Every structure is written in structure tokens, then in C-alpha cells.
mmCIF file of C-alpha atoms in Angstrom:
data_model
loop_
_atom_site.group_PDB
_atom_site.id
_atom_site.type_symbol
_atom_site.label_atom_id
_atom_site.label_comp_id
_atom_site.label_asym_id
_atom_site.label_seq_id
_atom_site.Cartn_x
_atom_site.Cartn_y
_atom_site.Cartn_z
ATOM 1 C CA UNK A 1 77.449 77.706 81.846
ATOM 2 C CA UNK A 2 73.766 77.514 81.650
ATOM 3 C CA UNK A 3 72.918 79.827 84.519
ATOM 4 C CA UNK A 4 75.222 82.358 83.696
ATOM 5 C CA UNK A 5 73.493 82.292 80.199
ATOM 6 C CA UNK A 6 70.261 82.742 82.482
ATOM 7 C CA UNK A 7 70.880 86.052 83.058
ATOM 8 C CA UNK A 8 72.854 86.836 79.921
ATOM 9 C CA UNK A 9 71.139 88.425 76.602
ATOM 10 C CA UNK A 10 73.986 89.703 74.434
ATOM 11 C CA UNK A 11 76.487 88.090 72.881
ATOM 12 C CA UNK A 12 79.055 90.279 71.446
ATOM 13 C CA UNK A 13 81.534 88.166 68.869
ATOM 14 C CA UNK A 14 85.090 89.044 67.074
ATOM 15 C CA UNK A 15 86.214 86.608 64.963
ATOM 16 C CA UNK A 16 89.979 85.976 64.733
ATOM 17 C CA UNK A 17 92.262 83.829 62.538
ATOM 18 C CA UNK A 18 89.865 81.524 62.516
ATOM 19 C CA UNK A 19 88.548 81.356 66.135
ATOM 20 C CA UNK A 20 85.016 83.736 67.723
ATOM 21 C CA UNK A 21 86.068 85.332 71.098
ATOM 22 C CA UNK A 22 83.063 85.488 72.657
ATOM 23 C CA UNK A 23 82.374 88.098 75.514
ATOM 24 C CA UNK A 24 79.514 88.004 77.808
ATOM 25 C CA UNK A 25 77.943 91.172 79.348
ATOM 26 C CA UNK A 26 74.483 91.880 80.379
ATOM 27 C CA UNK A 27 71.864 93.521 78.449
ATOM 28 C CA UNK A 28 70.341 96.915 79.780
ATOM 29 C CA UNK A 29 66.540 94.963 78.542
ATOM 30 C CA UNK A 30 67.459 91.971 80.644
ATOM 31 C CA UNK A 31 66.327 91.421 84.694
ATOM 32 C CA UNK A 32 68.105 93.754 86.779
ATOM 33 C CA UNK A 33 71.356 93.558 87.705
ATOM 34 C CA UNK A 34 71.785 92.575 92.102
ATOM 35 C CA UNK A 35 73.260 95.683 93.686
ATOM 36 C CA UNK A 36 76.367 95.693 95.223
ATOM 37 C CA UNK A 37 76.425 94.773 99.225
ATOM 38 C CA UNK A 38 75.806 98.044 100.668
ATOM 39 C CA UNK A 39 79.818 97.700 103.278
ATOM 40 C CA UNK A 40 79.320 98.011 106.496
ATOM 41 C CA UNK A 41 82.523 100.989 107.900
ATOM 42 C CA UNK A 42 85.561 100.578 107.582
ATOM 43 C CA UNK A 43 87.128 97.976 110.551
ATOM 44 C CA UNK A 44 90.634 99.752 110.297
ATOM 45 C CA UNK A 45 92.555 96.533 112.230
ATOM 46 C CA UNK A 46 95.450 97.037 109.873
ATOM 47 C CA UNK A 47 96.600 100.323 108.918
ATOM 48 C CA UNK A 48 98.211 101.343 105.134
ATOM 49 C CA UNK A 49 98.999 104.077 103.756
ATOM 50 C CA UNK A 50 99.910 104.990 99.537
ATOM 51 C CA UNK A 51 103.362 104.914 98.790
ATOM 52 C CA UNK A 52 103.351 106.409 95.023
ATOM 53 C CA UNK A 53 101.240 106.640 92.552
ATOM 54 C CA UNK A 54 101.422 107.149 88.509
ATOM 55 C CA UNK A 55 99.290 106.571 85.326
ATOM 56 C CA UNK A 56 99.502 105.355 82.049
ATOM 57 C CA UNK A 57 96.191 105.785 80.523
ATOM 58 C CA UNK A 58 92.805 104.095 80.310
ATOM 59 C CA UNK A 59 93.042 100.793 81.054
ATOM 60 C CA UNK A 60 91.233 97.348 80.294
ATOM 61 C CA UNK A 61 91.270 93.991 82.281
ATOM 62 C CA UNK A 62 94.006 92.033 80.102
ATOM 63 C CA UNK A 63 96.838 94.699 81.373
ATOM 64 C CA UNK A 64 97.249 93.407 84.489
ATOM 65 C CA UNK A 65 100.434 95.179 86.122
ATOM 66 C CA UNK A 66 103.756 92.779 86.793
ATOM 67 C CA UNK A 67 106.014 93.117 89.570
ATOM 68 C CA UNK A 68 109.396 91.936 89.209
ATOM 69 C CA UNK A 69 113.411 92.633 89.667
ATOM 70 C CA UNK A 70 112.199 95.270 91.777
ATOM 71 C CA UNK A 71 109.997 96.882 89.503
ATOM 72 C CA UNK A 72 107.133 97.373 88.483
ATOM 73 C CA UNK A 73 105.540 96.988 84.710
ATOM 74 C CA UNK A 74 102.118 98.714 83.668
ATOM 75 C CA UNK A 75 100.519 99.447 80.001
ATOM 76 C CA UNK A 76 97.492 101.414 79.451
ATOM 77 C CA UNK A 77 95.091 100.541 75.813
ATOM 78 C CA UNK A 78 96.211 102.672 73.452
ATOM 79 C CA UNK A 79 99.831 102.341 73.619
ATOM 80 C CA UNK A 80 101.770 103.135 76.743
ATOM 81 C CA UNK A 81 103.864 101.266 78.182
ATOM 82 C CA UNK A 82 106.145 101.723 81.971
ATOM 83 C CA UNK A 83 108.665 100.343 84.095
ATOM 84 C CA UNK A 84 108.395 101.574 87.669
ATOM 85 C CA UNK A 85 110.883 101.321 90.372
ATOM 86 C CA UNK A 86 108.783 99.503 92.586
ATOM 87 C CA UNK A 87 110.398 101.479 95.528
ATOM 88 C CA UNK A 88 109.673 104.960 94.737
ATOM 89 C CA UNK A 89 106.896 104.612 91.760
ATOM 90 C CA UNK A 90 109.418 106.540 89.548
ATOM 91 C CA UNK A 91 110.192 105.674 86.051
ATOM 92 C CA UNK A 92 112.575 104.150 84.811
ATOM 93 C CA UNK A 93 111.461 103.901 81.588
ATOM 94 C CA UNK A 94 108.212 104.568 79.748
ATOM 95 C CA UNK A 95 107.370 103.970 75.708
ATOM 96 C CA UNK A 96 104.054 105.026 73.546
ATOM 97 C CA UNK A 97 104.005 102.409 71.117
ATOM 98 C CA UNK A 98 101.239 104.473 69.699
ATOM 99 C CA UNK A 99 99.188 101.631 69.052
ATOM 100 C CA UNK A 100 96.236 100.177 71.378
ATOM 101 C CA UNK A 101 97.776 96.953 73.270
ATOM 102 C CA UNK A 102 95.656 94.452 73.859
ATOM 103 C CA UNK A 103 97.615 92.212 76.016
ATOM 104 C CA UNK A 104 101.113 92.489 78.707
ATOM 105 C CA UNK A 105 102.619 93.644 80.040
ATOM 106 C CA UNK A 106 105.164 90.066 80.190
ATOM 107 C CA UNK A 107 108.659 90.742 81.830
ATOM 108 C CA UNK A 108 111.822 89.154 83.298
ATOM 109 C CA UNK A 109 112.703 92.538 85.036
ATOM 110 C CA UNK A 110 114.581 93.599 81.585
ATOM 111 C CA UNK A 111 113.332 92.299 78.750
ATOM 112 C CA UNK A 112 109.311 93.331 78.459
ATOM 113 C CA UNK A 113 106.776 92.075 75.751
ATOM 114 C CA UNK A 114 103.150 93.464 75.137
ATOM 115 C CA UNK A 115 100.621 92.829 72.506
ATOM 116 C CA UNK A 116 99.178 95.144 70.480
ATOM 117 C CA UNK A 117 95.410 95.123 68.911
ATOM 118 C CA UNK A 118 96.557 94.547 65.558
ATOM 119 C CA UNK A 119 98.212 91.251 66.646
ATOM 120 C CA UNK A 120 102.062 92.055 66.991
ATOM 121 C CA UNK A 121 104.199 91.178 69.797
ATOM 122 C CA UNK A 122 105.926 93.840 70.710
ATOM 123 C CA UNK A 123 109.676 93.314 72.744
ATOM 124 C CA UNK A 124 110.867 96.362 75.166
ATOM 125 C CA UNK A 125 114.381 97.047 76.354
ATOM 126 C CA UNK A 126 115.474 99.539 78.024
ATOM 127 C CA UNK A 127 112.769 101.564 77.000
ATOM 128 C CA UNK A 128 113.208 100.909 73.145
ATOM 129 C CA UNK A 129 111.143 98.358 71.435
ATOM 130 C CA UNK A 130 113.820 96.027 69.927
ATOM 131 C CA UNK A 131 111.854 93.742 67.512
ATOM 132 C CA UNK A 132 108.205 92.435 67.166
ATOM 133 C CA UNK A 133 106.732 89.600 65.098
ATOM 134 C CA UNK A 134 102.883 89.515 64.097
ATOM 135 C CA UNK A 135 100.630 87.056 65.908
ATOM 136 C CA UNK A 136 98.482 84.659 63.471
ATOM 137 C CA UNK A 137 95.451 84.737 66.126
ATOM 138 C CA UNK A 138 94.446 87.184 68.603
ATOM 139 C CA UNK A 139 95.886 87.423 72.284
ATOM 140 C CA UNK A 140 94.581 88.144 75.870
ATOM 141 C CA UNK A 141 97.204 87.188 78.205
ATOM 142 C CA UNK A 142 100.226 88.339 78.663
ATOM 143 C CA UNK A 143 103.239 87.439 77.295
ATOM 144 C CA UNK A 144 105.922 85.192 79.462
ATOM 145 C CA UNK A 145 109.670 86.148 78.966
ATOM 146 C CA UNK A 146 111.329 83.524 80.764
ATOM 147 C CA UNK A 147 115.334 81.902 79.633
ATOM 148 C CA UNK A 148 115.910 84.404 77.734
ATOM 149 C CA UNK A 149 112.118 83.499 75.382
ATOM 150 C CA UNK A 150 109.683 85.358 74.969
ATOM 151 C CA UNK A 151 106.363 82.468 75.057
ATOM 152 C CA UNK A 152 103.035 83.709 74.146
ATOM 153 C CA UNK A 153 99.320 82.286 73.958
ATOM 154 C CA UNK A 154 97.478 82.835 71.256
ATOM 155 C CA UNK A 155 93.408 82.163 70.976
ATOM 156 C CA UNK A 156 93.297 79.450 68.488
ATOM 157 C CA UNK A 157 95.144 77.216 71.351
ATOM 158 C CA UNK A 158 98.195 77.691 69.982
ATOM 159 C CA UNK A 159 101.688 78.348 72.390
ATOM 160 C CA UNK A 160 103.994 79.585 70.681
ATOM 161 C CA UNK A 161 107.767 80.701 72.247
ATOM 162 C CA UNK A 162 110.694 83.214 69.991
ATOM 163 C CA UNK A 163 113.709 84.464 70.408
ATOM 164 C CA UNK A 164 114.443 87.023 73.280
ATOM 165 C CA UNK A 165 116.957 88.793 71.867
ATOM 166 C CA UNK A 166 115.574 89.028 68.414
ATOM 167 C CA UNK A 167 112.097 87.339 67.610
ATOM 168 C CA UNK A 168 112.749 84.378 65.654
ATOM 169 C CA UNK A 169 109.657 81.969 66.013
ATOM 170 C CA UNK A 170 111.457 78.960 67.999
ATOM 171 C CA UNK A 171 108.077 76.618 68.258
ATOM 172 C CA UNK A 172 104.764 75.804 67.627
ATOM 173 C CA UNK A 173 102.743 73.861 69.743
ATOM 174 C CA UNK A 174 98.498 73.918 68.731
ATOM 175 C CA UNK A 175 95.655 72.119 70.241
ATOM 176 C CA UNK A 176 92.862 71.453 67.808
ATOM 177 C CA UNK A 177 90.852 75.035 67.964
ATOM 178 C CA UNK A 178 87.800 75.165 69.744
ATOM 179 C CA UNK A 179 84.827 77.043 67.879
ATOM 180 C CA UNK A 180 84.903 79.387 70.449
ATOM 181 C CA UNK A 181 86.567 81.291 73.109
ATOM 182 C CA UNK A 182 86.982 83.884 76.103
ATOM 183 C CA UNK A 183 88.421 87.201 75.288
ATOM 184 C CA UNK A 184 89.870 86.908 79.282
ATOM 185 C CA UNK A 185 93.415 85.760 79.850
ATOM 186 C CA UNK A 186 94.443 82.263 80.055
ATOM 187 C CA UNK A 187 96.874 80.755 82.049
ATOM 188 C CA UNK A 188 100.382 81.067 81.176
ATOM 189 C CA UNK A 189 103.714 80.596 83.580
ATOM 190 C CA UNK A 190 106.932 78.629 84.512
ATOM 191 C CA UNK A 191 106.589 75.217 86.863
ATOM 192 C CA UNK A 192 110.301 74.400 87.231
ATOM 193 C CA UNK A 193 111.439 73.315 83.549
ATOM 194 C CA UNK A 194 107.893 73.275 82.641
ATOM 195 C CA UNK A 195 105.920 75.512 80.728
ATOM 196 C CA UNK A 196 102.420 75.417 81.753
ATOM 197 C CA UNK A 197 99.758 77.114 79.357
ATOM 198 C CA UNK A 198 95.766 77.010 79.844
ATOM 199 C CA UNK A 199 94.659 75.181 76.699
ATOM 200 C CA UNK A 200 90.496 74.834 76.630
ATOM 201 C CA UNK A 201 89.757 73.344 79.992
ATOM 202 C CA UNK A 202 92.964 71.665 80.280
ATOM 203 C CA UNK A 203 96.991 72.448 81.585
ATOM 204 C CA UNK A 204 99.185 71.109 79.897
ATOM 205 C CA UNK A 205 103.147 70.982 80.172
ATOM 206 C CA UNK A 206 105.121 71.726 78.086
ATOM 207 C CA UNK A 207 108.964 71.164 76.972
ATOM 208 C CA UNK A 208 110.214 75.003 76.583
ATOM 209 C CA UNK A 209 112.770 74.051 74.938
ATOM 210 C CA UNK A 210 110.686 72.623 71.710
ATOM 211 C CA UNK A 211 107.121 72.428 72.740
ATOM 212 C CA UNK A 212 107.008 68.475 73.391
ATOM 213 C CA UNK A 213 103.819 67.993 75.662
ATOM 214 C CA UNK A 214 105.084 66.066 78.884
ATOM 215 C CA UNK A 215 101.335 66.051 80.803
ATOM 216 C CA UNK A 216 98.054 66.802 79.745
ATOM 217 C CA UNK A 217 95.046 67.012 82.501
ATOM 218 C CA UNK A 218 91.338 68.448 82.463
ATOM 219 C CA UNK A 219 90.222 70.905 84.651
ATOM 220 C CA UNK A 220 86.879 70.722 83.907
ATOM 221 C CA UNK A 221 84.819 68.915 81.189
ATOM 222 C CA UNK A 222 82.966 70.539 78.277
ATOM 223 C CA UNK A 223 79.301 69.637 78.938
ATOM 224 C CA UNK A 224 75.873 71.488 77.591
ATOM 225 C CA UNK A 225 73.838 70.857 73.930
ATOM 226 C CA UNK A 226 75.729 73.994 71.994
ATOM 227 C CA UNK A 227 78.877 75.336 71.536
ATOM 228 C CA UNK A 228 78.169 78.330 74.167
ATOM 229 C CA UNK A 229 76.939 75.566 76.488
ATOM 230 C CA UNK A 230 80.319 73.893 75.987
ATOM 231 C CA UNK A 231 82.125 76.580 76.015
ATOM 232 C CA UNK A 232 84.811 75.899 78.730
ATOM 233 C CA UNK A 233 88.418 77.487 79.337
ATOM 234 C CA UNK A 234 91.453 77.956 82.159
ATOM 235 C CA UNK A 235 90.980 81.373 83.181
ATOM 236 C CA UNK A 236 94.041 83.644 85.237
ATOM 237 C CA UNK A 237 96.052 83.599 87.538
ATOM 238 C CA UNK A 238 97.022 80.556 88.322
ATOM 239 C CA UNK A 239 97.701 79.460 92.215
ATOM 240 C CA UNK A 240 101.408 77.970 92.713
ATOM 241 C CA UNK A 241 103.297 76.931 94.817
ATOM 242 C CA UNK A 242 105.565 74.653 94.092
ATOM 243 C CA UNK A 243 104.706 71.952 91.977
ATOM 244 C CA UNK A 244 100.892 72.246 93.172
ATOM 245 C CA UNK A 245 99.130 74.486 90.391
ATOM 246 C CA UNK A 246 95.720 75.261 91.084
ATOM 247 C CA UNK A 247 93.633 77.104 87.998
ATOM 248 C CA UNK A 248 89.843 78.044 87.207
ATOM 249 C CA UNK A 249 88.336 77.145 84.020
ATOM 250 C CA UNK A 250 85.681 79.737 83.704
ATOM 251 C CA UNK A 251 82.342 79.441 86.292
ATOM 252 C CA UNK A 252 82.837 75.657 85.854
ATOM 253 C CA UNK A 253 85.311 74.027 88.069
ATOM 254 C CA UNK A 254 88.298 75.126 90.539
ATOM 255 C CA UNK A 255 91.118 72.431 90.356
ATOM 256 C CA UNK A 256 94.581 71.374 91.946
ATOM 257 C CA UNK A 257 97.688 69.905 89.976
ATOM 258 C CA UNK A 258 100.353 68.012 90.698
ATOM 259 C CA UNK A 259 102.926 69.529 87.633
ATOM 260 C CA UNK A 260 105.685 67.608 88.814
ATOM 261 C CA UNK A 261 104.061 64.561 88.137
ATOM 262 C CA UNK A 262 100.706 65.658 86.133
ATOM 263 C CA UNK A 263 97.885 64.973 87.922
ATOM 264 C CA UNK A 264 94.982 65.857 88.989
ATOM 265 C CA UNK A 265 94.813 65.867 93.170
ATOM 266 C CA UNK A 266 91.852 67.770 93.512
ATOM 267 C CA UNK A 267 89.172 69.363 91.812
ATOM 268 C CA UNK A 268 85.965 71.205 92.783
ATOM 269 C CA UNK A 269 82.428 72.504 91.196
ATOM 270 C CA UNK A 270 83.120 76.362 91.256
ATOM 271 C CA UNK A 271 80.995 79.330 89.551
ATOM 272 C CA UNK A 272 84.253 82.028 89.401
ATOM 273 C CA UNK A 273 85.243 83.942 86.321
ATOM 274 C CA UNK A 274 88.153 85.124 87.462
ATOM 275 C CA UNK A 275 91.469 83.176 88.635
ATOM 276 C CA UNK A 276 92.728 82.251 91.798
ATOM 277 C CA UNK A 277 95.784 82.662 94.205
ATOM 278 C CA UNK A 278 96.521 80.977 97.729
ATOM 279 C CA UNK A 279 99.710 80.162 99.568
ATOM 280 C CA UNK A 280 101.245 76.559 100.951
ATOM 281 C CA UNK A 281 97.726 75.432 103.510
ATOM 282 C CA UNK A 282 94.425 77.604 101.475
ATOM 283 C CA UNK A 283 93.655 78.605 97.742
ATOM 284 C CA UNK A 284 91.602 81.581 96.990
ATOM 285 C CA UNK A 285 89.233 82.583 94.905
ATOM 286 C CA UNK A 286 85.761 85.009 94.498
ATOM 287 C CA UNK A 287 82.685 83.733 92.436
ATOM 288 C CA UNK A 288 81.090 85.423 90.399
ATOM 289 C CA UNK A 289 77.841 86.243 92.621
ATOM 290 C CA UNK A 290 80.131 88.410 94.944
ATOM 291 C CA UNK A 291 81.465 85.168 97.286
ATOM 292 C CA UNK A 292 85.108 85.363 98.764
ATOM 293 C CA UNK A 293 86.320 81.849 98.821
ATOM 294 C CA UNK A 294 88.826 79.675 100.481
ATOM 295 C CA UNK A 295 89.455 76.224 100.265
ATOM 296 C CA UNK A 296 92.505 73.532 101.290
ATOM 297 C CA UNK A 297 95.353 73.571 98.884
ATOM 298 C CA UNK A 298 96.223 69.391 100.004
ATOM 299 C CA UNK A 299 92.525 68.734 100.136
ATOM 300 C CA UNK A 300 90.036 70.917 98.104
ATOM 301 C CA UNK A 301 87.694 71.158 101.293
ATOM 302 C CA UNK A 302 86.475 74.203 102.153
ATOM 303 C CA UNK A 303 88.193 76.756 104.805
ATOM 304 C CA UNK A 304 85.634 79.633 104.622
ATOM 305 C CA UNK A 305 83.568 81.983 102.544
ATOM 306 C CA UNK A 306 82.303 85.225 102.813
ATOM 307 C CA UNK A 307 79.168 86.822 101.218
ATOM 308 C CA UNK A 308 79.291 90.527 102.363
ATOM 309 C CA UNK A 309 81.031 91.326 99.206
ATOM 310 C CA UNK A 310 78.111 89.989 96.847
ATOM 311 C CA UNK A 311 77.537 91.567 93.395
ATOM 312 C CA UNK A 312 80.422 94.823 94.406
ATOM 313 C CA UNK A 313 82.581 92.678 91.042
ATOM 314 C CA UNK A 314 85.834 91.424 92.556
ATOM 315 C CA UNK A 315 88.825 90.200 91.072
ATOM 316 C CA UNK A 316 90.805 88.046 91.484
ATOM 317 C CA UNK A 317 92.618 87.824 95.251
ATOM 318 C CA UNK A 318 96.416 88.132 95.646
ATOM 319 C CA UNK A 319 97.533 86.370 99.142
ATOM 320 C CA UNK A 320 99.847 88.004 101.168
ATOM 321 C CA UNK A 321 101.222 87.894 104.656
ATOM 322 C CA UNK A 322 98.122 87.771 106.854
ATOM 323 C CA UNK A 323 95.592 89.384 104.293
ATOM 324 C CA UNK A 324 94.154 88.460 101.118
ATOM 325 C CA UNK A 325 92.833 91.690 98.758
ATOM 326 C CA UNK A 326 90.725 91.899 96.150
ATOM 327 C CA UNK A 327 89.532 94.701 94.486
ATOM 328 C CA UNK A 328 86.046 95.868 92.824
ATOM 329 C CA UNK A 329 84.544 97.227 90.367
ATOM 330 C CA UNK A 330 83.712 99.976 92.740
ATOM 331 C CA UNK A 331 86.949 101.248 93.037
ATOM 332 C CA UNK A 332 87.747 99.452 96.352
ATOM 333 C CA UNK A 333 90.508 97.115 97.458
ATOM 334 C CA UNK A 334 89.718 95.400 100.533
ATOM 335 C CA UNK A 335 91.627 93.833 103.075
ATOM 336 C CA UNK A 336 90.891 90.136 104.315
ATOM 337 C CA UNK A 337 91.916 88.116 106.928
ATOM 338 C CA UNK A 338 93.734 85.391 105.871
ATOM 339 C CA UNK A 339 92.382 83.069 108.581
ATOM 340 C CA UNK A 340 88.666 83.512 108.725
ATOM 341 C CA UNK A 341 87.940 86.218 106.109
ATOM 342 C CA UNK A 342 86.956 89.045 108.192
ATOM 343 C CA UNK A 343 87.511 92.224 107.062
ATOM 344 C CA UNK A 344 90.892 93.927 107.754
ATOM 345 C CA UNK A 345 90.897 97.236 106.305
ATOM 346 C CA UNK A 346 89.989 98.966 102.642
ATOM 347 C CA UNK A 347 91.402 101.833 100.200
ATOM 348 C CA UNK A 348 90.407 103.963 97.469
ATOM 349 C CA UNK A 349 92.655 104.865 94.045
ATOM 350 C CA UNK A 350 90.751 107.046 91.812
ATOM 351 C CA UNK A 351 87.450 105.596 92.111
ATOM 352 C CA UNK A 352 87.229 103.965 89.102
ATOM 353 C CA UNK A 353 86.943 100.092 88.449
ATOM 354 C CA UNK A 354 89.986 97.969 89.133
ATOM 355 C CA UNK A 355 89.556 95.393 86.919
ATOM 356 C CA UNK A 356 92.815 93.092 87.179
ATOM 357 C CA UNK A 357 93.854 91.219 90.421
ATOM 358 C CA UNK A 358 96.326 93.166 93.033
ATOM 359 C CA UNK A 359 99.936 92.413 93.045
ATOM 360 C CA UNK A 360 102.851 92.507 95.515
ATOM 361 C CA UNK A 361 105.678 94.266 94.500
ATOM 362 C CA UNK A 362 108.865 94.461 97.364
ATOM 363 C CA UNK A 363 106.542 95.139 100.431
ATOM 364 C CA UNK A 364 103.854 97.233 98.362
ATOM 365 C CA UNK A 365 100.180 96.320 97.663
ATOM 366 C CA UNK A 366 99.583 97.853 93.419
ATOM 367 C CA UNK A 367 96.657 97.650 91.692
ATOM 368 C CA UNK A 368 96.114 99.376 88.103
ATOM 369 C CA UNK A 369 92.335 100.966 87.468
ATOM 370 C CA UNK A 370 90.444 101.116 84.681
ATOM 371 C CA UNK A 371 91.258 105.441 84.401
ATOM 372 C CA UNK A 372 94.939 103.604 84.355
ATOM 373 C CA UNK A 373 95.905 105.205 87.879
ATOM 374 C CA UNK A 374 98.844 102.524 89.299
ATOM 375 C CA UNK A 375 98.798 102.967 93.244
ATOM 376 C CA UNK A 376 101.405 101.160 95.655
ATOM 377 C CA UNK A 377 99.737 100.706 99.460
ATOM 378 C CA UNK A 378 102.435 99.851 102.008
ATOM 379 C CA UNK A 379 101.285 99.061 105.734
ATOM 380 C CA UNK A 380 101.646 101.317 108.754
#
């Protein structure tokens, strides 16, 4: 964190449920930020075409698109929630909650869930709200809908489970709350018959039926002399292949664990602030300065590194087929070779920043922009 704090000079604090959420932003009176790297002419080694586009309204980084069961779910910050046909981009349903949305969408393909700025967990089926529950703390992570349940990770380091049909609370699992947490998406996913959650700088495997902790292992260790410097948090998305789960602790480390045995496979220092993706051979991530890195999944050894996208405000990556896709704050999507990081091609959407990692919907690559555009490309 010290390197980050060296150039960050303004702290925005939001008090919620006894927890303070910390957003780190640069101040215009501080040192001038490095300029984004200039790009060479596009390589054009891979052809793509825009398959479809849609609009959900202005968005933020906690509103990442989700592709599941032939649908793409997306939400805009003003309250629009949509389910789109992944093949055509046409609305399957569209609902306006008329409330600002803080995190979402989570879905199993049928039931969808979002969390409002007012801390309401809202469940939606076939475009209709079926229940809502008031949460006691804010959440910055999309709900997980699985096994006819809705799981929520809140900023007070608590995981809550609700019945998917009624909204009845099933169980709660808490850790001692940290004084500070990041206002950024965390880790919440299903791995086999376990629910895996990022709690501070740790990954925990929970029994989804009752919330009992099966294992709990560190991703990074808290260090520093004050609360800000000791802040450590797992950020999403994470990379999962079988029982191998690789996660990033904000500006501290990348760690792979065996979720079946609850053991650490390897850990490497890393300075990124966004999540990871990968395949059975490599794990990919973007560092805070715009370098794109690949690590060997089994050993953690460095695979490759590219620097030509430095300071372009990169999203977490998506590994798909022979490419790695990453969006940037200038509105471009870069397709890199999975083998060595060389450029394959790049695309542009509506010119506004791409804030969350791309997702794969069938054979289409989907991104959502700050202006609320949802765009899908297919290879030619």
C-alpha cells in the first residue's frame, strides 16, 4: 500500500454499518499522473465483428455484465436491470427498479439479484421483482445465485444466505470487521460443494447449507503502521479451474490455492488492483501501472509480461481461446495472444471507459461501458 499512497493524496470515506469503505483517488494538485502509453497501429491479426449492442444507462465498476445459460445480465446505476439474449442481444426482459444499484447482477440464468444503494437485496424472476430484503451493511460485490439460494458478501466481512424463492434468511457467517474495506468488488463463487468468499486478505471455504467454515487461508498478510497501510482485501474476479482458485489481494499479492484441500499452492508479490482470469496453464492479471502479466498456474513462475499498455487503466482480463481480452479506461478492448502477450487486434465500443472485465457469452466477447453500452463481438 505504501507505493500506492505515495501518489494518492485524497481519501474518500463512506460510513456504512459500522464499517468505513475506503476509495482511493488521485488529486489534481498532486504529482501529474503518467500519460497513457501511445499505441502502435492495430495489428489486425484477428478479425472481429460487432454482433449486437444494447444500453442500460450510465454504469460503474461494480456493475459487471454476467453471461449464464444463454443470457447476458446487466444493470445500469440508475436502476435498469436487463436479461439479454446472448445470441441476438434482444431483451428477454427489462426492469426499472427506480433505485440506484450498488452491485450486481448475480444470476443462475433464471433468478437474478442486485443490491441497491439503499442496501436492499432485490430478487427478480422473469423481469418482475419477487422479494427484497434490507441488508445491515453495504455491499460492493454482486450476489451469487446458486443452488436455489442467494449469497451476499457485505462490507462488514459477513456472508449471508437467503432462500431464492422467498428471501428468508438461512444463515450468517461473520468475521471480525476491519476498520477499513475497499469499495470494490470482492470474491464470492461456488467451487464444487463449497462456497468460497474473500474475507479481508483471506479466502474461506464455507458449507453453503449452513455457513460453517471448512477452511480459511491467507492470500496476503496485513502490514503497515496505520489502518490504511494495513488494509488488505481480496478483489474480484478470481480465476478458477477445477479446485485451483487464484485470487489477488489488493496491491499486495497474487495467490493460488487448492480449494479441495484448503491449502496454498503458491503466492507472488504483485501490485495490481483488479482481479484475475486464466486457464489450466496460465493465470493472467493487470498491474496498477498497466503491465499485463502471466503466471504458470501450477508453479507461479512468470510466463510473460507486456508493457505497451502502461497507464491505460486496464480492467481485469478474460482468457478465451487463444487470446486474452482486457478493456481500458479510454474505451478500447485489447486482444492479446495467450502465448506471449503480443497484440492480435483491438476494438472500440462507444468511446467511454470499460470498467469491468469482459465476459464470454457463447462465442461472443461482451463488455459494458461507463456510458452503459453493452457490446458483443464475435470472431470472423
